[in-house]
Coordinates of C-alpha atoms in Angstrom, one line a residue:
M1018 CA -149.3 -227.5 109.3
I1019 CA -146.5 -229.8 108.0
D1020 CA -147.5 -231.5 104.7
K1021 CA -150.1 -228.8 104.1
Q1022 CA -150.0 -227.1 100.7
L1023 CA -150.6 -223.4 100.4
G1024 CA -151.6 -221.5 97.3
G1025 CA -151.9 -224.8 95.4
R1026 CA -148.2 -225.1 95.0
Y1027 CA -146.2 -224.5 98.2
A1028 CA -145.8 -227.8 100.2
L1029 CA -144.7 -227.2 103.8
Q1030 CA -141.9 -229.5 104.9
E1031 CA -140.2 -228.3 108.1
E1032 CA -140.7 -225.7 110.7
L1033 CA -137.7 -223.4 111.0
G1034 CA -138.7 -220.9 113.6
R1035 CA -141.6 -219.3 115.4
G1036 CA -142.6 -216.3 117.5
G1037 CA -145.6 -214.5 118.9
M1038 CA -146.9 -213.4 115.5
G1039 CA -145.8 -216.0 113.0
V1040 CA -144.1 -219.2 112.0
V1041 CA -141.6 -219.8 109.3
Y1042 CA -141.4 -223.1 107.3
R1043 CA -139.2 -224.5 104.7
A1044 CA -141.3 -225.5 101.8
F1045 CA -141.1 -226.8 98.2
D1046 CA -142.5 -224.9 95.3
T1047 CA -144.1 -227.6 93.2
S1048 CA -144.4 -225.3 90.1
L1049 CA -140.9 -224.0 89.9
R1050 CA -139.3 -227.0 91.7
R1051 CA -137.3 -225.0 94.3
Q1052 CA -137.0 -224.6 98.0
V1053 CA -138.7 -221.6 99.5
A1054 CA -139.4 -220.1 102.9
V1055 CA -143.0 -219.6 104.0
K1056 CA -143.9 -217.2 106.7
V1057 CA -147.4 -217.9 108.2
L1058 CA -149.3 -215.5 110.4
A1059 CA -150.0 -217.0 113.8
S1060 CA -153.4 -218.6 113.9
H1061 CA -154.6 -216.6 116.9
L1062 CA -154.0 -213.4 115.1
A1063 CA -155.6 -214.4 111.8
G1064 CA -158.9 -212.7 112.9
D1065 CA -157.3 -209.4 113.8
P1066 CA -157.5 -207.0 110.9
L1067 CA -154.6 -204.9 112.2
F1068 CA -152.2 -207.8 112.4
V1069 CA -153.3 -209.1 109.0
Q1070 CA -152.7 -205.7 107.5
R1071 CA -149.3 -205.4 109.1
F1072 CA -148.4 -208.9 108.0
H1073 CA -149.3 -208.3 104.3
R1074 CA -147.6 -204.9 104.6
E1075 CA -144.3 -206.7 105.0
A1076 CA -144.8 -208.5 101.7
I1077 CA -145.8 -205.3 99.9
A1078 CA -142.8 -203.3 101.3
A1079 CA -140.1 -206.0 100.9
G1080 CA -141.6 -207.2 97.6
N1081 CA -140.6 -203.9 96.0
L1082 CA -137.0 -204.1 97.2
H1083 CA -134.6 -205.6 94.7
H1084 CA -131.1 -205.9 96.2
N1085 CA -128.5 -208.6 96.5
N1086 CA -128.4 -208.3 100.2
I1087 CA -132.2 -208.2 100.9
V1088 CA -134.4 -211.2 101.0
T1089 CA -136.5 -211.7 97.9
I1090 CA -140.3 -211.9 98.3
Y1091 CA -141.9 -214.2 95.7
D1092 CA -145.6 -214.3 96.6
V1093 CA -148.2 -213.5 99.2
G1094 CA -151.6 -215.0 99.7
V1095 CA -154.5 -216.2 101.9
E1096 CA -156.0 -219.7 102.2
R1097 CA -159.6 -218.9 103.4
G1098 CA -160.7 -221.2 106.2
A1099 CA -157.8 -223.6 105.7
G1100 CA -156.5 -223.5 109.3
D1101 CA -156.9 -226.3 111.8
Y1102 CA -159.8 -224.4 113.4
G1103 CA -161.3 -222.9 110.3
Q1104 CA -159.3 -219.7 110.4
D1105 CA -157.6 -218.1 107.4
I1106 CA -154.0 -218.9 106.7
N1107 CA -152.1 -215.7 105.7
F1108 CA -148.7 -216.4 104.2
I1109 CA -145.7 -214.9 102.5
I1110 CA -143.4 -216.8 100.2
M1111 CA -139.8 -215.7 100.2
Q1112 CA -136.3 -216.8 99.2
F1113 CA -134.9 -219.6 101.2
V1114 CA -131.5 -218.5 102.6
E1115 CA -128.9 -221.1 103.4
G1116 CA -126.7 -220.4 106.4
E1117 CA -127.2 -219.0 109.9
S1118 CA -128.1 -215.7 111.4
L1119 CA -125.5 -213.4 113.0
D1120 CA -127.2 -214.1 116.3
Q1121 CA -126.6 -217.8 115.8
W1122 CA -123.0 -217.2 114.7
L1123 CA -122.3 -215.2 117.9
R1124 CA -123.9 -217.8 120.1
R1125 CA -122.0 -220.6 118.4
Q1126 CA -118.6 -218.9 118.3
R1127 CA -118.9 -217.3 121.8
R1128 CA -116.4 -214.7 120.8
P1129 CA -116.3 -211.3 119.0
M1130 CA -116.0 -211.3 115.2
P1131 CA -112.5 -210.4 113.9
L1132 CA -112.4 -206.8 112.7
A1133 CA -111.7 -207.7 109.1
D1134 CA -114.6 -210.1 109.0
A1135 CA -116.9 -207.6 110.7
A1136 CA -116.0 -205.0 108.1
L1137 CA -117.2 -207.3 105.3
V1138 CA -120.5 -207.9 107.2
V1139 CA -121.0 -204.2 108.0
H1140 CA -120.4 -203.3 104.3
Q1141 CA -123.2 -205.5 103.1
I1142 CA -125.7 -204.5 105.8
G1143 CA -124.9 -200.9 105.1
D1144 CA -125.5 -201.4 101.4
A1145 CA -128.8 -203.1 102.0
L1146 CA -130.1 -200.5 104.5
Q1147 CA -128.9 -197.6 102.3
Y1148 CA -130.8 -199.1 99.4
A1149 CA -134.0 -199.6 101.5
H1150 CA -133.7 -196.0 102.8
D1151 CA -133.2 -194.7 99.3
Q1152 CA -136.6 -196.3 98.4
G1153 CA -138.2 -194.5 101.4
M1154 CA -138.2 -197.5 103.7
V1155 CA -137.2 -197.6 107.4
H1156 CA -136.6 -201.2 108.7
R1157 CA -137.1 -200.4 112.4
D1158 CA -135.9 -203.9 113.5
V1159 CA -132.3 -204.2 112.5
K1160 CA -130.6 -206.9 114.7
P1161 CA -128.4 -209.9 114.3
S1162 CA -131.3 -212.4 114.2
N1163 CA -132.6 -210.5 111.1
V1164 CA -129.3 -210.8 109.3
M1165 CA -128.4 -214.1 107.6
L1166 CA -124.8 -215.1 106.9
S1167 CA -124.0 -217.8 104.3
D1168 CA -120.9 -220.0 104.4
N1169 CA -119.2 -217.8 101.7
G1170 CA -119.8 -214.7 103.8
H1171 CA -122.8 -213.3 101.9
V1172 CA -125.2 -211.3 104.0
T1173 CA -129.0 -211.1 103.6
L1174 CA -131.1 -208.7 105.5
M1175 CA -134.4 -210.3 106.6
D1176 CA -137.8 -209.5 108.0
F1177 CA -139.3 -206.2 107.0
G1178 CA -142.3 -206.7 109.3
L1179 CA -141.9 -203.4 111.0
V1180 CA -141.0 -201.4 107.9
R1181 CA -142.5 -197.9 107.5
A1182 CA -142.9 -196.5 104.1
G1183 CA -145.0 -193.6 102.8
E1184 CA -148.6 -194.6 102.1
L1185 CA -148.2 -197.8 104.2
S1186 CA -147.4 -195.9 107.4
Q1187 CA -151.0 -195.4 108.4
L1188 CA -151.1 -199.1 109.4
T1189 CA -148.9 -198.3 112.4
Q1190 CA -150.8 -196.7 115.2
S1191 CA -149.9 -193.1 116.0
G1192 CA -147.5 -193.0 119.0
S1193 CA -146.8 -196.7 118.9
V1194 CA -143.4 -198.2 120.0
L1195 CA -142.1 -200.8 117.7
G1196 CA -138.9 -202.8 117.9
T1197 CA -136.7 -205.1 120.0
P1198 CA -135.5 -203.6 123.3
A1199 CA -131.8 -204.4 122.9
Y1200 CA -131.6 -202.6 119.5
M1201 CA -134.1 -199.8 119.8
A1202 CA -133.1 -196.2 119.3
P1203 CA -134.0 -193.8 122.1
E1204 CA -136.6 -192.1 119.9
Q1205 CA -138.3 -195.5 119.3
I1206 CA -138.6 -196.1 123.0
T1207 CA -140.0 -192.7 123.7
G1208 CA -142.5 -192.8 120.9
A1209 CA -141.0 -189.9 119.0
T1210 CA -140.8 -189.6 115.2
V1211 CA -138.6 -192.3 113.7
D1212 CA -136.6 -192.0 110.5
R1213 CA -133.6 -193.8 108.9
R1214 CA -131.4 -192.6 111.7
A1215 CA -133.2 -195.1 114.0
D1216 CA -131.9 -197.8 111.7
V1217 CA -128.4 -196.3 112.0
Y1218 CA -128.6 -196.6 115.8
A1219 CA -129.7 -200.2 115.6
F1220 CA -127.0 -200.8 113.0
G1221 CA -124.5 -199.3 115.5
V1222 CA -125.7 -201.7 118.2
V1223 CA -125.2 -204.6 115.8
I1224 CA -121.6 -203.5 115.0
Y1225 CA -120.9 -203.1 118.8
E1226 CA -122.2 -206.6 119.4
L1227 CA -120.1 -208.1 116.6
L1228 CA -117.0 -206.5 117.9
I1229 CA -117.6 -207.1 121.7
G1230 CA -119.7 -210.2 121.7
Q1231 CA -122.6 -208.5 123.5
T1232 CA -124.9 -205.5 123.2
P1233 CA -124.0 -202.2 124.9
F1234 CA -126.7 -202.5 127.5
V1235 CA -126.9 -205.9 129.2
R1236 CA -129.6 -205.7 131.8
T1237 CA -131.9 -208.2 133.5
T1238 CA -135.2 -206.8 132.2
P1239 CA -136.5 -205.1 129.1
M1240 CA -137.5 -202.1 131.1
A1241 CA -133.9 -201.7 132.3
V1242 CA -132.6 -202.0 128.8
A1243 CA -135.1 -199.4 127.5
H1244 CA -134.0 -197.0 130.3
A1245 CA -130.4 -197.5 129.4
H1246 CA -130.9 -196.8 125.8
V1247 CA -132.5 -193.5 126.6
Y1248 CA -130.3 -192.3 129.4
D1249 CA -127.0 -194.3 129.8
P1250 CA -123.9 -193.8 127.7
P1251 CA -122.7 -197.0 126.0
P1252 CA -119.5 -198.4 127.5
P1253 CA -116.6 -197.6 125.3
L1254 CA -115.6 -200.5 123.1
R1255 CA -111.9 -200.3 124.1
E1256 CA -112.7 -200.9 127.7
K1257 CA -113.7 -204.4 126.7
R1258 CA -111.5 -204.8 123.7
P1259 CA -108.3 -202.7 123.9
D1260 CA -106.9 -204.0 120.6
L1261 CA -109.5 -202.0 118.7
P1262 CA -108.2 -198.7 117.2
P1263 CA -109.7 -195.5 118.7
S1264 CA -111.0 -194.6 115.3
V1265 CA -113.2 -197.8 115.2
E1266 CA -114.6 -196.9 118.6
A1267 CA -115.3 -193.4 117.4
V1268 CA -117.3 -194.6 114.4
V1269 CA -119.5 -196.9 116.5
M1270 CA -120.0 -194.3 119.3
K1271 CA -121.1 -191.8 116.7
A1272 CA -123.7 -194.3 115.4
L1273 CA -124.9 -194.7 119.0
S1274 CA -125.5 -191.1 119.7
K1275 CA -128.6 -190.6 121.8
E1276 CA -129.7 -187.7 119.6
P1277 CA -130.5 -188.6 116.0
S1278 CA -128.7 -185.4 114.9
G1279 CA -125.5 -186.7 116.4
R1280 CA -125.5 -189.9 114.4
Y1281 CA -124.6 -190.7 110.8
N1282 CA -127.3 -189.4 108.5
D1283 CA -127.6 -192.8 106.9
A1284 CA -126.3 -196.4 106.9
G1285 CA -124.0 -195.9 103.8
P1286 CA -121.7 -193.3 105.4
L1287 CA -121.5 -195.4 108.6
A1288 CA -120.5 -198.5 106.6
A1289 CA -118.0 -196.4 104.6
D1290 CA -116.4 -195.0 107.7
F1291 CA -116.2 -198.4 109.3
D1292 CA -114.6 -199.8 106.2
R1293 CA -111.9 -197.1 106.3
V1294 CA -111.1 -197.4 110.0
S1295 CA -111.0 -201.2 109.8
T1296 CA -108.0 -200.9 107.4
G1297 CA -106.2 -198.2 109.4
Q1298 CA -107.5 -195.1 107.7
M1299 CA -109.1 -192.2 109.4
P1300 CA -112.9 -191.8 109.2
V1301 CA -114.4 -189.1 107.0
F1302 CA -117.5 -188.3 109.0
V1303 CA -116.0 -188.3 112.5
G1304 CA -113.8 -185.4 113.5
A1305 CA -110.6 -186.0 115.5
A1306 CA -112.1 -184.3 118.5
A1307 CA -114.9 -186.8 118.6
L1308 CA -112.7 -189.9 118.8
G1309 CA -114.1 -192.0 121.6
A1310 CA -116.8 -189.5 122.6
T1311 CA -120.6 -189.9 122.8
T1312 CA -123.1 -187.7 124.4
P1313 CA -125.7 -189.2 126.7
M1314 CA -129.2 -187.9 126.5
T1315 CA -129.9 -185.8 129.6
R1316 CA -133.1 -184.6 131.1
P1317 CA -134.3 -181.1 130.0
Q1318 CA -132.5 -178.2 131.6
P1319 CA -133.3 -174.4 131.5
A1320 CA -131.9 -172.8 128.3
R1321 CA -128.8 -170.7 128.6
G1322 CA -127.7 -168.3 125.9
T1323 CA -128.8 -169.5 122.4
P1324 CA -130.9 -172.6 122.9
S1325 CA -130.2 -175.6 120.7
P1326 CA -133.2 -177.4 119.0
P1327 CA -134.9 -179.8 121.4
P1328 CA -134.6 -183.5 120.7
P1329 CA -137.8 -185.1 119.3
A1330 CA -138.4 -187.1 122.4
R1331 CA -138.2 -184.1 124.7
T1332 CA -141.0 -181.8 123.5
R1333 CA -143.2 -182.4 126.6
K1334 CA -142.7 -180.9 130.0
S1335 CA -140.3 -182.8 132.2
G1336 CA -143.0 -184.3 134.5
A1337 CA -145.2 -185.6 131.7
S1338 CA -142.1 -186.9 129.9
R1339 CA -141.0 -188.8 133.0
L1340 CA -144.5 -190.1 133.6
W1341 CA -144.6 -191.3 130.0
L1342 CA -141.3 -193.2 130.3
I1343 CA -142.4 -194.8 133.5
A1344 CA -145.6 -196.0 131.9
T1345 CA -143.7 -197.3 128.9
I1346 CA -141.3 -199.2 131.1
V1347 CA -144.2 -200.8 133.0
A1348 CA -145.6 -201.9 129.7
L1349 CA -142.3 -203.4 128.8
L1350 CA -142.2 -205.4 132.0
L1351 CA -145.7 -206.7 131.4
L1352 CA -144.6 -207.8 128.0
A1353 CA -141.7 -209.7 129.4
A1354 CA -144.1 -211.8 131.5
V1355 CA -146.2 -212.4 128.4
A1356 CA -143.1 -213.4 126.5
A1357 CA -142.0 -215.9 129.2
Y1358 CA -145.5 -217.5 129.1
M1359 CA -145.4 -217.9 125.3
A1360 CA -142.0 -219.7 125.5
F1361 CA -140.5 -219.1 122.2
S1362 CA -138.9 -222.1 120.4
G1363 CA -135.5 -222.3 118.8
R1364 CA -134.6 -221.2 115.3
G1365 CA -133.4 -223.2 112.4
A1366 CA -131.2 -222.4 109.4
Q1367 CA -133.7 -219.9 108.1
T1368 CA -134.4 -217.6 110.9
T1369 CA -137.1 -215.0 111.3
T1370 CA -137.6 -212.1 113.7
T1371 CA -139.8 -213.0 116.6
P1372 CA -142.8 -210.9 115.6
E1373 CA -144.5 -208.1 117.5
M1374 CA -147.0 -208.6 120.3
P1375 CA -149.4 -205.9 121.6
I1376 CA -149.5 -204.5 125.1
V1377 CA -152.6 -202.9 126.5
E1378 CA -152.1 -199.1 126.8
P1379 CA -152.0 -197.9 130.4
E1380 CA -154.9 -195.8 131.6
G1381 CA -155.2 -192.7 133.7
T1382 CA -152.2 -190.8 132.3
A1383 CA -151.8 -187.1 131.9
S1384 CA -150.9 -187.4 128.2
P1385 CA -151.4 -190.1 125.5
L1386 CA -149.1 -193.0 126.0
P1387 CA -147.8 -195.4 123.3
V1388 CA -149.1 -198.8 122.5
V1389 CA -146.0 -200.8 123.2
V1390 CA -145.4 -203.4 120.5
L1391 CA -142.1 -205.3 120.8
V1392 CA -140.8 -207.8 118.3
D1393 CA -138.7 -209.9 120.7
P1394 CA -138.8 -208.8 124.4
T1395 CA -136.5 -211.7 125.3
E1396 CA -133.6 -210.1 123.5
T1397 CA -132.5 -207.8 126.3

């Protein structure tokens, strides 16, 4: 693909990163004389209408977002029959962002981010997510590798490949599971309805990782990570980093509530509270009684007294729900084997989310099971 020109003007120069669904290149726009990034749909998916639609959906969704902390989309197109084997080349032209991803920063530094620096990053991610949510968009794959950090501290939110928005949502199969295991909200894993609070949960995982140096649930397999997100309470931050104020821990733990109703309603309030506690103030949206507390999701129990509304992921009977989760975990394990086979390559200065890959839906179940589609099963 190197030295190929797309759209009559975008000359590919260097591969920056690749995954199961696409490759990102640095390119030169010969018309406007500037560096750009080009995301190309993987050749083996070019003949799949669903993946082609999903790929172009990213350009449509992100192309309508105009924010200083969100990557800018310039163009989208198709080169018919221009591939090495005569397949179409589907591509998105976007802003070339200098710097490194938060994931690369964490790997290079091998230490948690100082609280003051984390507050600056969190503020910008929160602004970007709040803006996207206000436009009716849900990112659904917020994670460090989708956040670029420039040398001057500027943050850019990348890769809206899993975004859900209004009339575009029909391109996501009903009951599908989308995301990256280490950052998925419980309702994403269980195939329940997902809204902006799923992004809040993933945002909370990112903050946790910035402050601790690792995600809350470090397990050996994607299936174990998925189970932990649904059932296990996250380890308190102060167990690993005692210097953090209790109010900081409380804010992050609220974001990591298993139930969407227990989280911040949006990314803006989360970022605002984090900004306050990072400077020694008390949070606005976390009561004093909640400092350091989080409630793990429990299996359904018989109602006593006035019942509380059931969580979205728990509307089935216990047996069917547990069967559903087992089947989902099996699918995650199968995906891990596929991911190992595909052997993802390293990332360059301009990173991209490792795109989604399909898993065949298990058969012979008592109720419909999700089609598990994970962006990066290697991020456990």
